[in-house]
CSV table of C-alpha atoms in Angstrom, one decimal:
chain,number,residue,atom,x,y,z
A,1,MET,CA,15.4,-8.5,13.8
A,2,LEU,CA,19.7,-9.9,12.9
A,3,PHE,CA,19.3,-7.6,9.8
A,4,TRP,CA,18.0,-4.6,11.9
A,5,ALA,CA,21.2,-5.3,14.7
A,6,ILE,CA,23.6,-5.8,11.9
A,7,VAL,CA,22.2,-2.2,10.2
A,8,ALA,CA,22.7,-0.2,13.4
A,9,ALA,CA,25.9,-1.6,14.2
A,10,LEU,CA,27.7,-0.9,10.8
A,11,THR,CA,25.3,2.5,10.2
A,12,ALA,CA,27.3,3.3,14.0
A,13,MET,CA,30.7,2.4,12.8
A,14,VAL,CA,30.2,4.9,9.9
A,15,LEU,CA,28.9,7.6,12.0
A,16,TRP,CA,31.7,7.2,14.5
A,17,THR,CA,34.4,7.8,11.3
A,18,LEU,CA,32.3,10.6,10.5
A,19,VAL,CA,32.0,12.7,13.8
A,20,LYS,CA,35.0,11.4,16.2
A,21,PRO,CA,36.8,14.5,14.6
A,22,LEU,CA,34.2,16.8,15.7
A,23,LEU,CA,33.6,15.1,18.9
A,24,LEU,CA,37.0,14.3,20.5
A,25,PRO,CA,39.3,17.5,21.8
A,26,PRO,CA,42.7,18.2,19.5
A,27,GLU,CA,45.4,16.3,20.7
A,28,SER,CA,48.1,18.1,23.2
A,29,ASP,CA,51.7,19.0,21.7
A,30,ASP,CA,54.0,17.7,23.7
A,31,GLY,CA,56.9,19.3,21.4
A,32,SER,CA,58.2,16.4,20.5
A,33,GLY,CA,59.2,16.1,16.9
A,34,THR,CA,59.2,20.3,16.8
A,35,ASP,CA,61.6,23.3,18.0
A,36,VAL,CA,61.3,22.8,21.1
A,37,ALA,CA,62.1,19.4,21.7
A,38,ILE,CA,65.1,20.0,19.5
A,39,TYR,CA,66.8,23.0,21.4
A,40,THR,CA,66.2,21.2,24.9
A,41,ALA,CA,68.2,18.0,23.2
A,42,GLN,CA,70.6,21.2,22.5
A,43,LEU,CA,71.2,22.5,26.1
A,44,ALA,CA,71.1,18.8,27.2
A,45,GLU,CA,74.3,18.7,24.6
A,46,ILE,CA,75.6,21.9,26.0
A,47,GLU,CA,76.4,20.2,29.5
A,48,ARG,CA,77.6,16.6,28.5
A,49,ASP,CA,80.1,18.6,26.4
A,50,LEU,CA,80.9,21.1,29.0
A,51,ALA,CA,81.5,17.7,31.4
A,52,ARG,CA,84.2,16.5,28.5
A,53,ASP,CA,86.2,19.2,28.5
A,54,ILE,CA,85.0,20.3,24.9
A,55,LEU,CA,83.7,23.2,25.6
A,56,ASP,CA,85.2,26.1,28.8
A,57,GLU,CA,82.9,27.7,30.9
A,58,SER,CA,82.8,30.7,29.1
A,59,GLU,CA,81.8,29.2,26.1
A,60,ALA,CA,78.8,27.2,27.6
A,61,GLU,CA,77.1,29.9,28.6
A,62,ARG,CA,77.2,32.3,25.3
A,63,ALA,CA,75.4,28.9,23.8
A,64,ARG,CA,73.2,27.7,26.4
A,65,THR,CA,72.5,31.7,26.6
A,66,GLU,CA,71.9,31.1,22.3
A,67,VAL,CA,69.6,28.1,23.1
A,68,ALA,CA,67.4,29.6,25.6
A,69,ARG,CA,66.6,33.1,23.6
A,70,ARG,CA,65.5,30.4,20.9
A,71,LEU,CA,63.8,27.8,23.8
A,72,LEU,CA,61.9,30.9,24.6
A,73,ALA,CA,61.1,31.7,21.2
A,74,ALA,CA,59.4,28.7,20.1
A,75,ASN,CA,57.3,28.2,23.4
A,76,ALA,CA,56.2,32.0,22.5
A,77,ALA,CA,54.6,30.9,18.9
A,78,PRO,CA,51.0,29.8,18.3
A,79,LYS,CA,50.8,25.8,18.3
A,80,ASP,CA,49.3,24.8,14.7
A,81,ARG,CA,46.3,22.1,16.3
A,82,GLY,CA,44.2,21.2,13.2
A,83,THR,CA,40.7,23.1,11.5
A,84,LEU,CA,38.8,21.1,13.5
A,85,GLY,CA,37.8,21.3,17.2
A,86,LYS,CA,35.6,20.1,19.8
A,87,SER,CA,31.8,20.6,17.9
A,88,PRO,CA,29.2,18.5,18.9
A,89,VAL,CA,26.4,20.7,17.2
A,90,ALA,CA,28.7,20.0,13.5
A,91,ALA,CA,28.4,16.6,14.8
A,92,GLY,CA,25.4,16.1,15.5
A,93,VAL,CA,24.0,17.2,11.9
A,94,ILE,CA,26.6,15.4,10.1
A,95,ALA,CA,24.7,12.3,12.3
A,96,ALA,CA,21.3,13.2,11.8
A,97,CYS,CA,21.8,14.3,8.0
A,98,ALA,CA,23.2,10.3,7.3
A,99,ILE,CA,20.6,8.9,9.1
A,100,ALA,CA,18.1,10.8,7.1
A,101,ILE,CA,19.3,10.2,3.8
A,102,SER,CA,20.3,6.0,4.3
A,103,ALA,CA,16.6,6.0,5.6
A,104,GLY,CA,15.5,7.5,2.0
A,105,VAL,CA,17.5,5.3,0.4
A,106,TYR,CA,16.1,2.4,1.7
A,107,TRP,CA,12.7,3.5,1.8
A,108,GLN,CA,12.7,4.0,-2.3
A,109,ILE,CA,14.8,0.8,-2.6
A,110,GLY,CA,14.1,-1.0,0.1
A,111,SER,CA,12.0,-3.3,2.1
A,112,PRO,CA,11.0,-2.1,4.9
A,113,GLY,CA,7.7,-4.1,5.8
A,114,VAL,CA,9.1,-7.0,4.2
A,115,PRO,CA,10.2,-10.0,7.1
A,116,ASP,CA,13.9,-11.9,6.9
A,117,GLN,CA,13.3,-14.5,3.9
A,118,PRO,CA,16.0,-17.5,3.9
A,119,LEU,CA,15.4,-19.6,0.8
A,120,ALA,CA,14.4,-22.4,2.3
A,121,GLN,CA,11.6,-21.3,4.2
A,122,ARG,CA,10.4,-19.3,1.0
A,123,LEU,CA,10.8,-22.3,-1.5
A,124,ALA,CA,8.6,-24.5,1.1
A,125,THR,CA,6.1,-21.6,1.7
A,126,SER,CA,5.8,-21.5,-2.6
A,127,GLU,CA,5.7,-25.5,-2.5
A,128,ALA,CA,3.0,-25.1,0.0
A,129,MET,CA,1.5,-22.9,-2.0
A,130,ARG,CA,1.3,-24.6,-5.1
A,131,GLU,CA,-0.5,-28.3,-3.3
A,132,ASN,CA,-2.5,-25.9,-1.3
A,133,ARG,CA,-4.6,-24.3,-4.5
A,134,PRO,CA,-8.4,-23.6,-5.2
A,135,SER,CA,-9.8,-26.0,-7.4
A,136,GLN,CA,-10.9,-25.6,-11.0
A,137,ALA,CA,-14.6,-25.5,-9.9
A,138,ALA,CA,-13.5,-22.7,-7.0
A,139,LEU,CA,-11.1,-20.6,-8.5
A,140,GLU,CA,-14.2,-20.8,-11.7
A,141,ALA,CA,-16.8,-19.8,-9.3
A,142,ALA,CA,-14.2,-16.3,-7.3
A,143,ALA,CA,-14.0,-15.7,-12.0
A,144,PRO,CA,-14.6,-11.8,-12.7
A,145,THR,CA,-17.9,-12.3,-15.2
A,146,PRO,CA,-16.5,-11.4,-18.8
A,147,PRO,CA,-17.8,-9.2,-21.0
A,148,PRO,CA,-21.1,-9.9,-22.3
A,149,VAL,CA,-21.5,-10.7,-25.8
A,150,ASN,CA,-24.8,-9.7,-27.6
A,151,PRO,CA,-25.2,-12.5,-30.4
A,152,PRO,CA,-28.9,-13.2,-32.5
A,153,ALA,CA,-31.1,-14.7,-30.7
A,154,ALA,CA,-31.9,-17.3,-32.8
A,155,TYR,CA,-28.0,-17.7,-32.2
A,156,LEU,CA,-29.1,-18.7,-28.5
A,157,ALA,CA,-31.7,-20.4,-29.0
A,158,SER,CA,-29.8,-22.7,-31.2
A,159,VAL,CA,-26.8,-23.2,-28.6
A,160,ALA,CA,-29.4,-23.3,-26.2
A,161,GLU,CA,-30.9,-26.4,-27.8
A,162,LEU,CA,-27.2,-28.1,-27.9
A,163,ARG,CA,-26.6,-27.6,-24.4
A,164,ALA,CA,-29.9,-29.3,-23.4
A,165,LEU,CA,-28.9,-32.3,-25.9
A,166,MET,CA,-25.8,-33.3,-25.1
A,167,PRO,CA,-26.6,-34.7,-21.7
A,168,VAL,CA,-28.7,-36.9,-23.6
A,169,ARG,CA,-25.9,-37.9,-26.1
A,170,PRO,CA,-23.2,-38.3,-23.8
A,171,ASP,CA,-20.7,-39.6,-26.3
A,172,ASP,CA,-22.0,-37.5,-29.2
A,173,LEU,CA,-18.3,-36.2,-29.8
A,174,GLN,CA,-19.1,-34.1,-32.4
A,175,GLY,CA,-21.8,-32.3,-30.4
A,176,TRP,CA,-19.4,-32.1,-26.8
A,177,GLU,CA,-16.8,-30.2,-30.0
A,178,LEU,CA,-19.7,-28.0,-31.4
A,179,LEU,CA,-20.6,-27.6,-28.0
A,180,ALA,CA,-17.4,-26.3,-26.4
A,181,TYR,CA,-17.0,-24.4,-29.5
A,182,HIS,CA,-20.0,-21.9,-29.0
A,183,GLU,CA,-19.6,-22.4,-25.1
A,184,ALA,CA,-16.3,-20.2,-25.5
A,185,GLU,CA,-17.6,-17.7,-28.1
A,186,LEU,CA,-20.0,-16.8,-26.2
A,187,ARG,CA,-17.7,-16.6,-23.1
A,188,ASN,CA,-19.4,-19.0,-21.0
A,189,TYR,CA,-15.6,-20.5,-20.5
A,190,ALA,CA,-16.0,-22.7,-17.7
A,191,ASP,CA,-19.1,-24.7,-19.9
A,192,ALA,CA,-16.3,-24.7,-22.3
A,193,ALA,CA,-13.6,-25.8,-20.6
A,194,SER,CA,-16.3,-28.4,-19.1
A,195,ALA,CA,-17.1,-29.7,-22.6
A,196,GLN,CA,-13.7,-29.7,-24.0
A,197,GLY,CA,-12.9,-31.8,-21.4
A,198,ARG,CA,-15.6,-34.2,-22.4
A,199,VAL,CA,-14.0,-34.3,-26.0
A,200,VAL,CA,-10.5,-34.9,-24.6
A,201,ALA,CA,-11.5,-37.9,-22.6
A,202,LEU,CA,-13.7,-39.3,-26.2
A,203,LYS,CA,-10.8,-39.2,-27.7
A,204,GLY,CA,-8.5,-40.7,-25.4
A,205,ASP,CA,-4.8,-41.8,-26.7
A,206,ALA,CA,-6.3,-40.0,-30.3
A,207,ALA,CA,-6.8,-36.5,-28.0
A,208,THR,CA,-4.4,-34.6,-30.2
A,209,ASP,CA,-1.6,-31.3,-28.8
A,210,GLU,CA,-4.0,-28.7,-30.2
A,211,ASP,CA,-7.3,-30.8,-27.6
A,212,LEU,CA,-5.6,-30.3,-24.8
A,213,ARG,CA,-3.8,-27.4,-25.2
A,214,ARG,CA,-7.4,-26.3,-26.2
A,215,GLN,CA,-8.9,-27.7,-23.5
A,216,LEU,CA,-6.8,-25.8,-21.0
A,217,ASP,CA,-6.5,-22.7,-22.4
A,218,LEU,CA,-10.4,-22.6,-21.4
A,219,MET,CA,-9.4,-23.8,-18.4
A,220,THR,CA,-7.3,-20.9,-17.4
A,221,LEU,CA,-10.0,-18.3,-19.4
A,222,ALA,CA,-12.7,-19.7,-17.2
A,223,THR,CA,-10.3,-18.7,-13.6
A,224,ASP,CA,-9.6,-15.5,-14.9
A,225,GLY,CA,-5.2,-16.8,-16.0
A,226,TYR,CA,-5.2,-18.7,-12.6
A,227,VAL,CA,-3.8,-22.4,-12.7
A,228,SER,CA,-5.7,-25.2,-11.0
A,229,PRO,CA,-4.8,-28.1,-9.8
A,230,GLU,CA,-6.9,-29.9,-12.7
A,231,ALA,CA,-5.3,-27.4,-15.9
A,232,GLU,CA,-1.6,-28.0,-13.6
A,233,ASP,CA,-2.2,-32.0,-15.2
A,234,VAL,CA,-3.2,-31.1,-18.6
A,235,ILE,CA,-0.4,-28.9,-18.5
A,236,ARG,CA,1.9,-31.7,-17.7
A,237,ALA,CA,0.3,-34.2,-20.3
A,238,LEU,CA,1.4,-31.7,-23.0
A,239,LEU,CA,4.7,-31.4,-21.9
A,240,ALA,CA,5.0,-34.6,-21.7
A,241,ARG,CA,4.2,-34.9,-25.2
A,242,ASP,CA,6.5,-31.8,-26.3
A,243,PRO,CA,8.6,-30.7,-23.4
A,244,ASP,CA,9.0,-27.2,-25.5
A,245,ASN,CA,5.0,-27.0,-26.3
A,246,ILE,CA,4.5,-22.8,-26.1
A,247,ALA,CA,1.1,-23.6,-24.3
A,248,ALA,CA,1.9,-25.3,-22.3
A,249,ARG,CA,5.2,-23.1,-20.7
A,250,TYR,CA,3.3,-20.6,-20.8
A,251,HIS,CA,0.7,-21.6,-18.1
A,252,MET,CA,3.5,-23.7,-16.6
A,253,GLY,CA,5.5,-20.4,-15.4
A,254,ALA,CA,2.0,-18.6,-14.7
A,255,LEU,CA,1.6,-21.3,-12.3
A,256,TYR,CA,5.5,-20.8,-10.7
A,257,ASP,CA,4.6,-16.6,-11.2
A,258,GLN,CA,1.4,-17.2,-8.8
A,259,THR,CA,3.2,-19.3,-6.3
A,260,ASP,CA,6.1,-17.3,-5.6
A,261,ARG,CA,8.6,-18.6,-8.0
A,262,SER,CA,9.4,-15.8,-10.4
A,263,ASP,CA,12.8,-17.0,-11.0
A,264,ILE,CA,11.0,-19.9,-12.5
A,265,ALA,CA,8.2,-18.2,-14.7
A,266,PHE,CA,11.4,-15.8,-16.0
A,267,ARG,CA,13.2,-18.5,-17.5
A,268,LEU,CA,10.2,-20.2,-18.9
A,269,TRP,CA,8.7,-17.2,-20.8
A,270,ARG,CA,11.9,-15.5,-21.6
A,271,PRO,CA,12.1,-17.7,-25.0
A,272,LEU,CA,8.5,-17.0,-25.9
A,273,VAL,CA,9.5,-13.8,-25.7
A,274,GLU,CA,12.7,-13.9,-27.9
A,275,ASP,CA,12.2,-17.1,-29.9
A,276,GLU,CA,7.9,-16.1,-30.1
A,277,PRO,CA,7.2,-13.1,-30.3
A,278,ASP,CA,3.9,-14.0,-32.5
A,279,GLY,CA,1.5,-16.0,-30.7
A,280,TYR,CA,-1.3,-15.6,-28.3
A,281,HIS,CA,0.7,-17.8,-25.5
A,282,SER,CA,4.1,-15.2,-26.3
A,283,ALA,CA,2.2,-12.2,-26.1
A,284,LEU,CA,0.6,-13.3,-22.5
A,285,ALA,CA,4.0,-13.7,-21.3
A,286,ARG,CA,5.5,-10.1,-22.8
A,287,LEU,CA,2.6,-8.5,-20.7
A,288,GLN,CA,4.1,-10.5,-17.4
A,289,ILE,CA,7.6,-10.7,-18.2
A,290,ALA,CA,9.1,-7.3,-16.5
A,291,ASP,CA,7.5,-7.9,-13.5
A,292,ALA,CA,8.2,-11.4,-13.4
A,293,ALA,CA,12.3,-10.5,-13.8
A,294,ALA,CA,12.2,-7.7,-11.9
A,295,ARG,CA,11.1,-10.1,-8.6
A,296,ALA,CA,13.4,-12.7,-9.4
A,297,GLY,CA,16.0,-9.7,-9.2
A,298,VAL,CA,16.7,-9.7,-12.6
A,299,SER,CA,16.8,-6.5,-14.7
A,300,TYR,CA,15.7,-7.3,-18.1
A,301,THR,CA,13.4,-6.1,-20.9
A,302,PRO,CA,11.7,-7.7,-23.4
A,303,PRO,CA,12.8,-6.4,-27.7
A,304,GLU,CA,10.8,-4.5,-29.4
A,305,VAL,CA,8.0,-6.5,-31.2
A,306,ARG,CA,5.6,-4.4,-34.6
A,307,GLY,CA,2.3,-4.1,-33.5
A,308,PRO,CA,0.5,-2.8,-29.8
A,309,SER,CA,3.4,-3.0,-27.1
A,310,ALA,CA,2.6,-3.4,-23.9
A,311,ALA,CA,1.9,-1.1,-22.5
A,312,ASP,CA,-1.3,0.0,-25.3
A,313,ILE,CA,-2.3,-3.5,-23.7
A,314,ALA,CA,-1.9,-2.2,-20.4
A,315,ASN,CA,-3.4,0.6,-20.5
A,316,ALA,CA,-6.6,-0.8,-22.3
A,317,GLN,CA,-7.6,-2.3,-19.3
A,318,ASP,CA,-8.5,0.6,-17.4
A,319,MET,CA,-11.1,1.4,-20.6
A,320,THR,CA,-14.9,0.8,-20.8
A,321,PRO,CA,-15.3,-2.7,-23.0
A,322,GLU,CA,-16.8,-0.2,-25.7
A,323,ASP,CA,-13.3,2.7,-25.4
A,324,ARG,CA,-11.1,-0.8,-25.4
A,325,ALA,CA,-12.4,-2.0,-28.2
A,326,ALA,CA,-12.3,0.7,-30.7
A,327,MET,CA,-8.4,0.8,-29.5
A,328,ILE,CA,-8.3,-2.2,-30.6
A,329,GLY,CA,-9.5,-2.0,-33.5
A,330,ASN,CA,-8.0,1.0,-34.4
A,331,MET,CA,-4.2,-0.7,-34.5
A,332,VAL,CA,-6.0,-3.9,-36.1
A,333,ALA,CA,-7.0,-1.2,-38.8
A,334,SER,CA,-3.6,0.4,-38.8
A,335,LEU,CA,-2.0,-2.9,-39.1
A,336,SER,CA,-4.0,-3.7,-41.9
A,337,ASP,CA,-3.0,-0.4,-43.6
A,338,ARG,CA,0.4,-1.4,-43.3
A,339,LEU,CA,0.6,-4.3,-44.9
A,340,ALA,CA,-1.7,-3.5,-47.4
A,341,THR,CA,0.4,-0.2,-48.2
A,342,GLU,CA,4.1,-1.9,-47.3
A,343,GLY,CA,3.6,-5.6,-46.8
A,344,GLY,CA,5.3,-7.3,-44.2
A,345,THR,CA,6.4,-10.3,-42.6
A,346,ALA,CA,4.5,-14.4,-42.2
A,347,ALA,CA,4.3,-13.4,-38.2
A,348,ASP,CA,2.2,-9.8,-39.3
A,349,TRP,CA,0.2,-11.3,-41.3
A,350,ALA,CA,-0.2,-14.3,-38.2
A,351,ARG,CA,-0.7,-10.9,-36.0
A,352,LEU,CA,-3.4,-9.2,-38.2
A,353,ILE,CA,-5.1,-12.9,-38.3
A,354,THR,CA,-5.1,-13.6,-34.9
A,355,ALA,CA,-6.1,-10.1,-34.2
A,356,TYR,CA,-9.1,-9.8,-36.2
A,357,GLY,CA,-10.2,-13.4,-34.5
A,358,VAL,CA,-10.2,-11.4,-30.6
A,359,LEU,CA,-12.3,-9.5,-32.3
A,360,GLY,CA,-14.7,-11.7,-33.0
A,361,ASP,CA,-14.8,-10.7,-37.0
A,362,VAL,CA,-14.1,-13.7,-38.5
A,363,ASP,CA,-15.2,-12.7,-41.9
A,364,GLN,CA,-12.1,-10.4,-42.0
A,365,ALA,CA,-9.9,-12.5,-40.5
A,366,GLY,CA,-11.0,-15.2,-43.0
A,367,LEU,CA,-10.0,-12.6,-46.1
A,368,ILE,CA,-6.4,-12.2,-44.1
A,369,TRP,CA,-5.9,-15.3,-43.8
A,370,ALA,CA,-6.9,-16.0,-48.0
A,371,GLU,CA,-4.7,-13.0,-48.9
A,372,ALA,CA,-1.8,-14.1,-47.0
A,373,ARG,CA,-2.1,-18.0,-48.8
A,374,THR,CA,-1.8,-16.1,-51.9
A,375,VAL,CA,1.7,-14.2,-51.1
A,376,PHE,CA,3.2,-17.2,-48.8
A,377,ALA,CA,2.1,-19.5,-50.7
A,378,ALA,CA,5.7,-21.0,-51.4
A,379,ASP,CA,7.2,-20.9,-48.3
A,380,GLU,CA,6.6,-23.3,-46.3
A,381,ASP,CA,7.4,-22.2,-43.3
A,382,ALA,CA,4.9,-19.3,-43.4
A,383,MET,CA,2.0,-21.1,-43.9
A,384,ALA,CA,2.6,-23.2,-40.8
A,385,LEU,CA,2.6,-19.5,-38.9
A,386,LEU,CA,-0.3,-18.7,-40.8
A,387,ALA,CA,-2.3,-22.0,-40.7
A,388,GLN,CA,-1.6,-21.6,-36.7
A,389,ALA,CA,-3.1,-18.3,-36.8
A,390,ALA,CA,-6.1,-19.2,-39.1
A,391,GLN,CA,-6.5,-22.4,-36.4
A,392,ASP,CA,-6.2,-19.7,-33.2
A,393,ALA,CA,-8.8,-17.4,-34.7
A,394,GLY,CA,-10.9,-19.9,-35.2
A,395,ILE,CA,-11.6,-19.9,-39.1
A,396,VAL,CA,-9.8,-23.2,-39.9
A,397,GLU,CA,-9.8,-26.3,-37.9
């Protein structure tokens, strides 16, 4: 309400400035500073000179006659009262146009339906959103079903046997690792996350950052990207080990973005987009950072990278699974052809390995991995990037 009161007052002040000349009549001309005033003063001066005997009566009479003639001529001349006169209609038109233009501009760039949002209230609301998030189980129950896969019947039967076996072998670490991997392959992300959680629990303090990263990714895949309180615990465990952990920073940014703190999400995601442009989590951050920046009041355009653009990926979301797979397959084939004919950086090769892994073509990912190792064998940094991509694609442990 205070906002609208201030807007109304400022609008009224501006409109009054614009239309005042059209609402008030021209100021009357009292002769001050004009020829009439001059001639009137001259008549008074003649009388004073006559009283002081400076002029005799005949000279005074001639002077009076001449000045009087000029005074009559000045009074008869038309007065210039300016070009603006009283015009209520024109004033109304100007006021209506000004209000319409202002309202139109505000409707386009403002938020007319949003109430006042004091900073303290927004921070308190965001904190309440974080504290009252649904649990992992609730988010998994509400998440949409992933697109189905069509593996061979023998493979499904083997995974079913493994599922039945593991509850009676709760301390079989290798068995739980296999179950987590195969449930993820079948896109049963909730079951995969549960199995990976068991892996982390069995390893205890020996659990690696990669173990925790895999658990975190599976948990958020199971909830369609939402970060539950349980997933936040894994994020904080990763950050306690490595404050620069890419997966943890991405998911922490997603948590803040989901709880109306897009400003923090932007600060967490920007280094991933600009300094780590080729990883899985950086690609996810790239898809969302522009929107987060806009909601944080920041004008930001992510730097370009070679390969499928954010627009390409966004357009793919509206396609059928078959069309999406075909489009992605074409992009991957194009990248593969370019690397075969023109070569490319280690990041390009890593992107191709990761892409084949996402498509489920593990054999082709393995071939690219083997070829990349021969190209970059002498470059330790490149090999580290390629090895991470191979691990993400599931072709190396």
